[in-house]
Coordinates of C-alpha atoms in Angstrom, one line a residue:
Chain A
M1 CA 1.7 -20.8 21.4
T2 CA -0.2 -22.7 18.6
S3 CA -1.6 -19.5 17.4
F4 CA 1.9 -18.0 17.1
V5 CA 3.1 -21.0 15.1
Y6 CA 0.1 -20.7 12.9
D7 CA 0.6 -17.0 12.4
I8 CA 4.2 -17.3 11.3
A9 CA 3.3 -20.0 8.8
H10 CA 0.4 -17.9 7.6
L11 CA 2.6 -14.8 7.3
L12 CA 5.3 -16.6 5.3
A13 CA 2.9 -18.4 3.0
G14 CA 0.9 -15.2 2.5
G15 CA 4.2 -13.4 1.9
M16 CA 4.8 -15.8 -1.0
V17 CA 1.5 -14.8 -2.6
L18 CA 2.3 -11.1 -2.1
V19 CA 5.8 -11.5 -3.7
S20 CA 4.1 -13.3 -6.6
F21 CA 2.0 -10.1 -7.0
M22 CA 5.2 -8.1 -6.9
L23 CA 6.5 -10.2 -9.7
L24 CA 3.5 -9.4 -11.8
Y25 CA 3.8 -5.7 -10.9
Q26 CA 7.5 -5.3 -11.7
D27 CA 8.2 -3.6 -15.0
R28 CA 12.0 -3.6 -14.9
M29 CA 14.0 -6.7 -15.9
H30 CA 16.6 -6.5 -13.2
G31 CA 14.0 -5.6 -10.6
L32 CA 12.0 -8.6 -11.7
L33 CA 15.0 -10.9 -11.1
N34 CA 15.6 -9.3 -7.7
V35 CA 12.0 -9.9 -6.7
F36 CA 12.3 -13.5 -7.9
A37 CA 15.3 -14.0 -5.6
L38 CA 13.1 -12.6 -2.8
H39 CA 10.4 -15.1 -3.8
A40 CA 12.8 -17.9 -3.3
V41 CA 14.1 -16.5 0.0
V42 CA 10.5 -16.3 1.4
L43 CA 10.0 -19.9 0.1
A44 CA 13.1 -21.1 1.9
L45 CA 11.9 -19.4 5.1
S46 CA 8.5 -20.9 4.8
V47 CA 9.8 -24.4 4.2
A48 CA 12.3 -24.0 7.1
W49 CA 9.4 -23.0 9.4
E50 CA 7.4 -26.0 8.2
A51 CA 10.5 -28.2 9.0
L52 CA 10.6 -26.8 12.4
I53 CA 7.0 -27.2 13.3
Q54 CA 6.6 -30.6 11.6
H55 CA 9.9 -31.9 13.1
A56 CA 10.9 -33.0 9.7
P57 CA 14.7 -32.3 9.3
H58 CA 14.8 -33.3 5.6
L59 CA 12.7 -30.2 4.9
F60 CA 15.7 -28.1 6.0
I61 CA 17.6 -29.6 3.0
T62 CA 14.8 -28.5 0.8
A63 CA 14.9 -25.0 2.2
A64 CA 18.7 -25.0 1.7
I65 CA 18.3 -26.1 -1.9
A66 CA 15.7 -23.4 -2.5
L67 CA 18.0 -20.8 -0.9
V68 CA 21.2 -21.6 -2.7
V69 CA 19.9 -22.6 -6.1
K70 CA 16.9 -20.4 -6.5
A71 CA 17.7 -17.4 -4.5
I72 CA 21.3 -17.1 -5.5
I73 CA 22.5 -19.2 -8.5
I74 CA 19.5 -18.8 -10.9
P75 CA 18.9 -15.1 -10.3
L76 CA 22.7 -14.4 -10.8
A77 CA 22.7 -16.5 -14.0
L78 CA 19.6 -14.7 -15.3
H79 CA 21.2 -11.3 -14.5
R80 CA 24.2 -12.5 -16.5
I81 CA 22.0 -13.7 -19.4
V82 CA 20.1 -10.4 -19.5
R83 CA 23.4 -8.4 -19.6
R84 CA 25.0 -10.7 -22.2
L85 CA 21.9 -10.7 -24.4
K86 CA 21.6 -6.9 -24.0
I87 CA 17.8 -7.3 -23.5
H88 CA 16.3 -3.9 -22.9
R89 CA 15.3 -3.0 -19.4
E90 CA 11.6 -3.0 -19.6
V91 CA 9.4 -6.1 -19.3
E92 CA 7.1 -6.3 -22.3
V93 CA 3.6 -7.2 -21.4
V94 CA 0.8 -8.5 -23.5
V95 CA -2.0 -7.3 -21.2
G96 CA -1.6 -4.1 -19.0
I97 CA -0.5 -4.3 -15.4
G98 CA -3.9 -3.3 -14.1
P99 CA -6.0 -6.0 -15.7
T100 CA -3.3 -8.6 -14.9
M101 CA -3.5 -7.6 -11.2
L102 CA -7.3 -7.9 -11.2
A103 CA -7.0 -11.3 -12.9
G104 CA -4.5 -12.3 -10.3
M105 CA -6.9 -11.4 -7.5
G106 CA -9.5 -13.4 -9.2
L107 CA -7.1 -16.4 -9.3
V108 CA -6.4 -16.1 -5.6
A109 CA -10.1 -16.0 -4.8
L110 CA -10.6 -19.0 -7.1
S111 CA -7.9 -21.1 -5.4
T112 CA -9.3 -20.2 -2.0
A113 CA -12.8 -21.2 -3.0
L114 CA -11.5 -24.4 -4.6
M115 CA -9.5 -25.5 -1.6
L116 CA -12.4 -24.8 0.8
R117 CA -14.4 -27.3 -1.2
V118 CA -11.8 -29.9 -1.9
T119 CA -10.1 -30.3 1.5
P120 CA -12.6 -30.3 4.3
A121 CA -10.8 -33.1 6.1
A122 CA -7.3 -31.7 6.4
D123 CA -6.2 -29.5 9.2
A124 CA -6.4 -25.7 8.9
L125 CA -2.7 -25.1 8.4
S126 CA -2.1 -27.4 5.5
R127 CA -5.4 -26.4 3.9
Q128 CA -4.3 -22.8 4.0
D129 CA -0.8 -23.7 2.7
L130 CA -2.4 -25.6 -0.2
A131 CA -4.6 -22.6 -1.0
F132 CA -1.6 -20.3 -1.0
A133 CA 0.5 -22.7 -3.0
L134 CA -2.3 -23.1 -5.6
S135 CA -2.5 -19.3 -5.8
V136 CA 1.3 -19.0 -6.4
V137 CA 1.1 -21.6 -9.1
L138 CA -1.8 -19.9 -10.9
L139 CA -0.1 -16.5 -10.6
G140 CA 3.1 -18.0 -12.1
L141 CA 1.0 -19.3 -15.0
L142 CA -0.7 -15.9 -15.4
M143 CA 2.8 -14.4 -15.5
M144 CA 3.9 -16.8 -18.3
V145 CA 0.8 -16.0 -20.3
T146 CA 1.0 -12.2 -20.0
R147 CA 4.7 -11.7 -20.7
R148 CA 6.2 -11.6 -24.1
N149 CA 9.9 -11.7 -23.1
A150 CA 11.3 -15.2 -22.8
V151 CA 13.4 -14.3 -19.7
S152 CA 10.3 -13.2 -17.8
Q153 CA 8.5 -16.4 -18.9
V154 CA 11.4 -18.3 -17.4
V155 CA 10.9 -16.4 -14.1
G156 CA 7.2 -17.3 -14.3
L157 CA 8.1 -21.0 -14.7
M158 CA 10.4 -20.9 -11.7
S159 CA 7.8 -19.2 -9.6
I160 CA 5.4 -22.0 -10.4
E161 CA 8.0 -24.4 -9.2
N162 CA 8.3 -22.4 -6.0
G163 CA 4.6 -22.8 -5.5
L164 CA 4.8 -26.5 -6.0
I165 CA 7.5 -26.8 -3.3
L166 CA 5.4 -24.7 -1.0
A167 CA 2.5 -27.2 -1.5
A168 CA 4.8 -30.2 -1.0
A169 CA 6.2 -28.7 2.3
G170 CA 2.7 -28.1 3.6
A171 CA 1.6 -31.6 2.9
K172 CA 3.1 -33.9 5.4
G173 CA 5.2 -36.9 4.4
M174 CA 6.9 -35.7 1.2
P175 CA 9.9 -37.9 0.6
L176 CA 13.3 -36.2 0.2
V177 CA 14.1 -38.0 -3.1
V178 CA 11.2 -36.3 -4.8
E179 CA 12.4 -32.9 -3.6
I180 CA 15.9 -33.4 -4.8
S181 CA 14.9 -34.7 -8.1
V182 CA 12.5 -31.8 -8.6
A183 CA 15.3 -29.4 -7.7
F184 CA 17.6 -31.0 -10.2
S185 CA 15.1 -31.1 -12.9
V186 CA 14.5 -27.4 -12.4
L187 CA 18.3 -26.8 -12.7
V188 CA 18.4 -28.8 -15.8
A189 CA 15.4 -27.0 -17.2
F190 CA 17.1 -23.8 -16.4
I191 CA 20.2 -24.8 -18.3
V192 CA 18.2 -26.0 -21.3
I193 CA 16.2 -22.7 -21.3
G194 CA 19.4 -20.7 -21.0
I195 CA 21.0 -22.3 -24.0
F196 CA 17.7 -22.0 -25.8
L197 CA 17.5 -18.3 -25.1
F198 CA 20.9 -17.8 -26.7
R199 CA 19.8 -19.8 -29.7
I200 CA 16.6 -17.8 -30.1
R201 CA 18.6 -14.6 -29.8
E202 CA 21.2 -15.8 -32.4
R203 CA 18.5 -16.6 -34.9
F204 CA 15.9 -13.8 -34.4
D205 CA 17.9 -11.0 -32.8
T206 CA 15.3 -10.8 -30.1
V207 CA 13.9 -12.9 -27.2
D208 CA 10.4 -11.6 -27.8
V209 CA 8.4 -14.7 -28.4
Q210 CA 6.2 -13.0 -30.9
A211 CA 9.1 -13.3 -33.3
L212 CA 8.6 -17.1 -33.1
D213 CA 4.9 -16.7 -34.0
R214 CA 5.9 -14.6 -37.0
F215 CA 8.5 -17.1 -38.0
R216 CA 6.0 -19.9 -38.0
G217 CA 3.7 -17.8 -40.2
E218 CA 1.0 -17.6 -37.6
R219 CA 1.0 -13.8 -37.3
Q220 CA 2.1 -11.2 -39.8
Chain B
M1 CA -22.9 15.7 35.3
A2 CA -21.7 12.7 33.2
V3 CA -23.1 14.3 30.1
I4 CA -21.2 17.6 30.8
G5 CA -18.0 15.7 31.4
D6 CA -18.5 13.8 28.1
L7 CA -19.2 17.0 26.3
L8 CA -16.1 18.6 27.7
V9 CA -14.0 15.7 26.5
Q10 CA -15.6 15.8 23.1
F11 CA -15.0 19.5 22.7
G12 CA -11.6 19.1 24.1
Q13 CA -10.9 16.7 21.3
M14 CA -12.2 19.0 18.7
L15 CA -9.9 21.8 20.0
V16 CA -7.0 19.5 20.3
V17 CA -7.1 18.4 16.7
L18 CA -7.6 22.0 15.5
G19 CA -4.7 23.2 17.7
L20 CA -2.3 20.4 16.9
A21 CA -2.8 20.2 13.1
P22 CA -0.6 23.2 12.2
L23 CA 2.0 22.0 14.8
L24 CA 2.2 18.6 13.1
T25 CA 2.7 20.3 9.7
G26 CA 5.3 22.5 11.1
F27 CA 7.0 19.6 12.8
V28 CA 7.1 17.6 9.5
R29 CA 8.6 20.6 7.7
K30 CA 11.2 21.2 10.5
V31 CA 12.3 17.5 10.5
K32 CA 12.5 17.5 6.7
A33 CA 14.7 20.6 6.8
R34 CA 16.9 19.3 9.6
L35 CA 17.4 16.0 7.8
L36 CA 18.5 17.9 4.7
R37 CA 20.9 19.8 7.0
R38 CA 18.9 23.1 6.6
R39 CA 17.8 25.1 9.5
G40 CA 14.1 25.2 8.4
P41 CA 11.3 27.4 9.5
P42 CA 10.4 27.5 13.2
L43 CA 7.9 25.0 14.5
L44 CA 5.2 27.6 15.0
Q45 CA 5.5 29.0 11.5
P46 CA 2.3 27.4 10.2
Y47 CA 0.3 29.2 13.0
R48 CA 1.8 32.5 12.0
D49 CA 1.1 31.8 8.3
L50 CA -2.5 31.1 9.1
L51 CA -2.9 34.2 11.2
R52 CA -1.3 36.4 8.6
L53 CA -3.5 35.0 5.9
L54 CA -6.6 35.6 8.1
R55 CA -5.7 39.2 8.4
K56 CA -5.1 39.8 4.7
E57 CA -7.7 41.0 2.3
A58 CA -9.4 38.2 0.3
V59 CA -9.1 38.8 -3.4
V60 CA -11.8 37.0 -5.4
A61 CA -11.8 36.6 -9.2
E62 CA -14.4 38.6 -11.1
N63 CA -16.2 35.7 -12.5
A64 CA -16.2 33.6 -9.3
S65 CA -19.6 32.4 -8.2
W66 CA -21.0 32.0 -4.7
L67 CA -19.6 28.5 -4.7
F68 CA -16.1 29.8 -4.8
R69 CA -16.7 31.8 -1.6
A70 CA -18.7 29.1 0.2
A71 CA -16.4 26.1 -0.7
P72 CA -13.5 26.9 1.7
Y73 CA -15.9 26.9 4.7
L74 CA -17.6 23.7 3.6
I75 CA -14.3 22.0 3.1
F76 CA -13.0 23.1 6.5
A77 CA -16.2 22.1 8.3
A78 CA -16.3 18.6 6.7
T79 CA -12.6 18.0 7.4
W80 CA -12.8 19.3 11.0
V81 CA -15.9 17.2 11.8
A82 CA -14.1 14.1 10.3
A83 CA -10.9 14.8 12.3
A84 CA -12.9 15.3 15.5
L85 CA -14.6 12.0 15.1
V86 CA -11.4 10.0 15.0
P87 CA -10.5 8.8 18.5
T88 CA -7.2 10.6 19.2
F89 CA -6.6 10.3 23.0
A90 CA -9.8 8.6 24.1
T91 CA -12.3 6.2 22.8
G92 CA -16.0 6.2 23.6
L93 CA -16.5 9.9 23.2
L94 CA -19.9 11.5 23.2
F95 CA -20.2 11.6 19.4
S96 CA -18.5 8.2 18.8
W97 CA -21.8 6.6 17.9
S98 CA -21.5 8.5 14.7
A99 CA -17.7 8.0 14.4
D100 CA -18.1 5.4 11.7
L101 CA -15.2 4.8 9.3
I102 CA -17.6 5.1 6.3
V103 CA -18.9 8.4 7.6
I104 CA -15.3 9.7 7.8
V105 CA -14.6 8.5 4.2
A106 CA -17.8 10.2 3.1
L107 CA -17.0 13.5 4.8
L108 CA -13.5 13.6 3.3
G109 CA -15.1 12.7 -0.1
S110 CA -17.5 15.6 0.1
A111 CA -14.7 18.0 1.1
R112 CA -12.8 16.8 -1.9
F113 CA -15.8 17.2 -4.1
F114 CA -16.2 20.9 -3.1
L115 CA -12.5 21.5 -3.5
A116 CA -12.6 20.1 -7.1
L117 CA -15.6 22.2 -7.9
A118 CA -14.0 25.4 -6.5
G119 CA -10.9 24.6 -8.5
M120 CA -12.9 24.6 -11.7
D121 CA -15.2 27.5 -10.8
V122 CA -13.0 30.4 -11.9
G123 CA -12.2 28.7 -15.2
T124 CA -8.4 29.0 -15.1
S125 CA -6.6 26.1 -16.7
F126 CA -4.5 25.4 -13.6
G127 CA -7.6 25.0 -11.5
G128 CA -9.1 22.7 -14.1
I129 CA -6.1 20.5 -14.4
G130 CA -5.7 20.3 -10.6
A131 CA -9.3 19.3 -10.2
S132 CA -9.2 16.6 -12.9
R133 CA -6.0 15.1 -11.4
E134 CA -7.4 15.3 -7.9
V135 CA -10.5 13.4 -9.0
M136 CA -8.4 10.8 -10.8
I137 CA -6.4 10.2 -7.7
A138 CA -9.5 10.1 -5.5
S139 CA -11.3 7.6 -7.8
L140 CA -8.4 5.2 -7.1
A141 CA -7.7 6.1 -3.5
E142 CA -11.2 5.9 -2.2
P143 CA -11.9 2.2 -3.2
A144 CA -8.6 1.3 -1.6
M145 CA -9.6 3.1 1.6
I146 CA -13.0 1.4 1.6
M147 CA -11.3 -2.0 1.2
V148 CA -9.1 -1.2 4.2
V149 CA -12.2 -0.2 6.2
F150 CA -13.9 -3.5 5.3
T151 CA -10.8 -5.5 6.3
L152 CA -10.8 -3.8 9.7
A153 CA -14.6 -4.2 10.0
L154 CA -14.2 -7.9 9.4
I155 CA -11.7 -8.2 12.2
A156 CA -13.4 -6.0 14.7
G157 CA -17.0 -6.8 13.7
S158 CA -17.9 -3.2 13.4
T159 CA -17.1 -0.1 11.3
Q160 CA -17.2 2.1 14.4
L161 CA -13.8 3.5 15.1
S162 CA -14.1 3.4 18.9
T163 CA -15.1 -0.3 18.7
V164 CA -12.2 -1.0 16.3
A165 CA -9.7 0.7 18.5
S166 CA -10.9 -1.1 21.7
H167 CA -11.0 -4.4 19.9
M168 CA -7.4 -3.9 18.8
I169 CA -6.3 -3.1 22.3
H170 CA -8.0 -6.2 23.8
A171 CA -7.4 -8.7 21.1
E172 CA -4.4 -11.0 21.7
V173 CA -1.3 -9.9 20.0
R174 CA -1.0 -11.9 16.8
L175 CA 0.9 -11.5 13.6
R176 CA -1.8 -10.9 11.1
V177 CA -0.7 -10.7 7.5
S178 CA -4.0 -9.1 6.4
L179 CA -3.5 -6.3 9.0
G180 CA 0.0 -5.6 7.8
L181 CA -1.2 -5.4 4.2
A182 CA -4.1 -3.1 5.2
L183 CA -1.7 -0.9 7.0
I184 CA 0.6 -0.5 4.0
A185 CA -2.4 0.2 1.8
L186 CA -3.7 2.8 4.2
I187 CA -0.3 4.5 4.3
M188 CA -0.2 4.7 0.5
V189 CA -3.7 6.1 0.4
A190 CA -2.8 8.6 3.1
L191 CA 0.2 9.8 1.1
A192 CA -1.9 10.3 -2.0
E193 CA -4.8 11.9 -0.2
N194 CA -2.5 14.4 1.7
A195 CA -0.6 15.3 -1.5
R196 CA 2.6 14.1 0.0
I197 CA 5.8 13.5 -1.9
P198 CA 5.6 10.4 -4.2
V199 CA 2.2 11.7 -5.5
D200 CA 2.4 15.5 -5.1
N201 CA 4.8 17.9 -3.6
P202 CA 3.3 20.0 -0.8
A203 CA 6.2 22.5 -0.8
T204 CA 6.0 23.8 -4.3
H205 CA 3.9 26.1 -6.4
L206 CA 3.7 26.6 -10.1
E207 CA 5.0 23.3 -11.1
L208 CA 3.4 21.4 -14.0
T209 CA 2.8 18.3 -11.9
M210 CA 1.1 19.9 -8.9
V211 CA -2.3 18.8 -7.9
H212 CA -3.5 20.2 -4.6
E213 CA -1.8 23.6 -5.0
A214 CA -3.1 24.0 -8.5
M215 CA -6.7 23.8 -7.3
V216 CA -6.3 26.5 -4.6
L217 CA -4.2 28.8 -6.7
E218 CA -7.0 31.4 -7.0
Y219 CA -7.6 31.6 -3.3
S220 CA -6.2 34.3 -1.1
G221 CA -6.7 35.8 2.3
R222 CA -9.0 34.1 4.8
H223 CA -10.3 31.7 2.2
L224 CA -6.7 30.4 1.7
A225 CA -6.2 30.3 5.4
V226 CA -9.2 28.1 5.9
I227 CA -8.2 25.8 3.1
E228 CA -4.7 25.5 4.4
A229 CA -6.0 24.7 7.8
A230 CA -8.3 22.0 6.3
S231 CA -5.4 20.3 4.6
M232 CA -3.3 20.4 7.8
L233 CA -6.3 18.9 9.6
K234 CA -6.5 16.2 7.0
L235 CA -2.9 15.2 7.6
L236 CA -3.5 15.0 11.3
L237 CA -6.6 13.0 10.7
Y238 CA -4.8 10.4 8.7
V239 CA -2.0 10.1 11.2
S240 CA -4.5 9.7 14.0
L241 CA -6.6 7.3 12.0
I242 CA -3.6 5.0 11.5
A243 CA -2.7 5.4 15.1
A244 CA -6.2 4.7 16.3
M245 CA -6.7 1.6 14.2
F246 CA -3.3 0.0 14.2
L247 CA -1.5 1.3 17.3
P248 CA -4.3 2.0 19.7
W249 CA -2.1 1.4 22.8
G250 CA -2.2 4.1 25.4
I251 CA -5.5 5.5 24.4
A252 CA -7.9 6.3 27.2
E253 CA -11.0 4.1 27.2
A254 CA -14.6 5.2 27.8
G255 CA -15.4 6.2 31.4
A256 CA -11.7 6.5 32.5
G257 CA -10.7 9.2 34.9
P258 CA -8.7 12.4 34.2
A259 CA -5.4 10.6 34.7
A260 CA -6.2 8.1 31.9
Y261 CA -7.1 11.1 29.7
A262 CA -3.7 12.8 30.5
G263 CA -1.9 9.5 29.7
G264 CA -3.9 9.3 26.4
V265 CA -2.9 12.8 25.4
L266 CA 0.7 12.0 26.1
A267 CA 0.6 8.7 24.1
Y268 CA -1.2 10.6 21.3
A269 CA 1.5 13.3 21.2
V270 CA 4.2 10.5 21.0
K271 CA 2.4 8.8 18.2
L272 CA 2.0 12.0 16.3
G273 CA 5.7 12.8 16.7
I274 CA 6.7 9.3 15.5
G275 CA 4.2 9.5 12.6
G276 CA 5.5 13.0 11.6
F277 CA 9.1 11.9 11.8
L278 CA 8.5 8.8 9.7
L279 CA 6.6 10.9 7.1
A280 CA 9.5 13.4 6.9
L281 CA 12.1 10.6 6.6
F282 CA 10.0 8.9 3.8
E283 CA 9.6 12.1 2.0
I284 CA 13.3 13.0 1.9
S285 CA 14.3 9.5 0.8
I286 CA 12.0 9.2 -2.2
A287 CA 11.6 11.2 -5.4
K288 CA 8.2 12.5 -6.7
M289 CA 6.8 10.2 -9.3
R290 CA 5.3 11.3 -12.6
V291 CA 1.6 11.9 -12.6
F292 CA 1.1 9.1 -15.0
R293 CA 2.7 6.7 -12.6
V294 CA 0.2 7.6 -9.8
P295 CA -2.5 5.2 -11.0
G296 CA 0.0 2.4 -10.7
F297 CA 0.9 3.4 -7.2
L298 CA -2.7 3.7 -6.1
G299 CA -3.5 0.5 -8.0
A300 CA -0.9 -1.2 -5.8
A301 CA -2.6 0.2 -2.7
L302 CA -6.0 -1.1 -4.0
M303 CA -4.4 -4.5 -4.7
L304 CA -2.8 -4.7 -1.2
A305 CA -6.1 -3.8 0.4
L306 CA -8.0 -6.4 -1.7
L307 CA -5.4 -9.0 -0.9
A308 CA -5.7 -8.2 2.8
M309 CA -9.4 -8.8 2.6
L310 CA -9.0 -12.0 0.8
L311 CA -6.5 -13.3 3.3
M312 CA -8.9 -12.2 6.1
F313 CA -11.6 -14.3 4.5
M314 CA -9.1 -17.2 4.2
T315 CA -8.2 -17.1 7.8
R316 CA -11.9 -16.9 8.7
S317 CA -13.0 -19.8 6.6
F318 CA -10.1 -22.1 7.2
G319 CA -9.4 -21.2 10.8

């Protein structure tokens, strides 16, 4: 029975890492947003499973927040923004998909190696959860670095946040207040970024962040 | 006596794979046609095609070298040996000490090498473009395949197919993410290697995007028959490889009686049927991708296999 519990947790957390790779692999804007919704759904499932096996009912609330806010509201709003801004369909990348994927594999290997060293005392499940969560965070950072379009950078930021919640759910004893405040801060960040996107678009006629560099005179 | 029995089973397996390969191809074609609401050719059509080709005169281009004539037989031999090594209905066959996953990959690799050489031998542009594309696909598919092999070897503690299969039967049923990822990667590799639809279209000739058919365009008569038979065997090989590694249930184990062998054959037939049906269903529901998108597709397979191996390491070291 314990191995079954462990396998499901492993499956869901591993699924998060896999969906992070799918985010990196996607080259269509709407597809990217759908995959992001999937990311949040997998996160919600993972957190709900943790709640079940840790007997921590407040984690169900976290899962519900993840499901409603990040799997439904934010993707829908982003779809709307993409349509309203008439951003073209392709995701512009700085580095090609192939090297990005390889870098991603390297990051997963790095976080595994790091967690092996840092957490010898904790039990296997939360160690593994932490390793997966660190991978998701690093992959989200990689996504922010390698994308030029502001909308896909927002998706990268949100996936980092998903990774943080995964880590928090794995570590026992995370207070609910922190979860809720994190969720709200993400929502606020999303609203700010949304308004910001419209402003960038108004001024530069594009959401390509290289336009900002040009405007500051850093790149001709 | 035991040696004779083992020999019989081993030769039985060799004949079974050779006999069933055209049937599987015919079955996939039939199911595809039925799903598209066409009548489709009869199930036994591939046998008839092969026999007709065998009877026809072989026309060879004037500037073809000896390699062009020898290559079909080499390809067929390598593929047949590889297909005969995969445990189909029984594990622990006489030759299973040599049935190593890496050996199978190498045999298929050498068959592909000769096919690419033969494609370039006559010097037509179609053969050259087919060969260059085949090698491009292979250079991405083979590492992914090797990664899948390593993942399985890590789980089973051996690269021998018989050992892997019996390990999978006896291990407790667990949800393993890494196995799932390896399975998906292997299916993607199998689609690419068998020139199935998202990568290549097996049902068409004279299309600008074809790969496999472009290489064998110059062949005719018995040479073509042998090459076609080799590609049918390859399809059967991949289906049985997936069945043996991921769904080994029902396979007869070493030293079992004739009843177990009969059960194994039955289970194998069911697995082949399911595999062929799923392949046909997948093929009619997806469009062929551009050649330039194939590296992305196979790169994803390679990535899944790498991820599977990483997760395997993770389970090992944390567990």
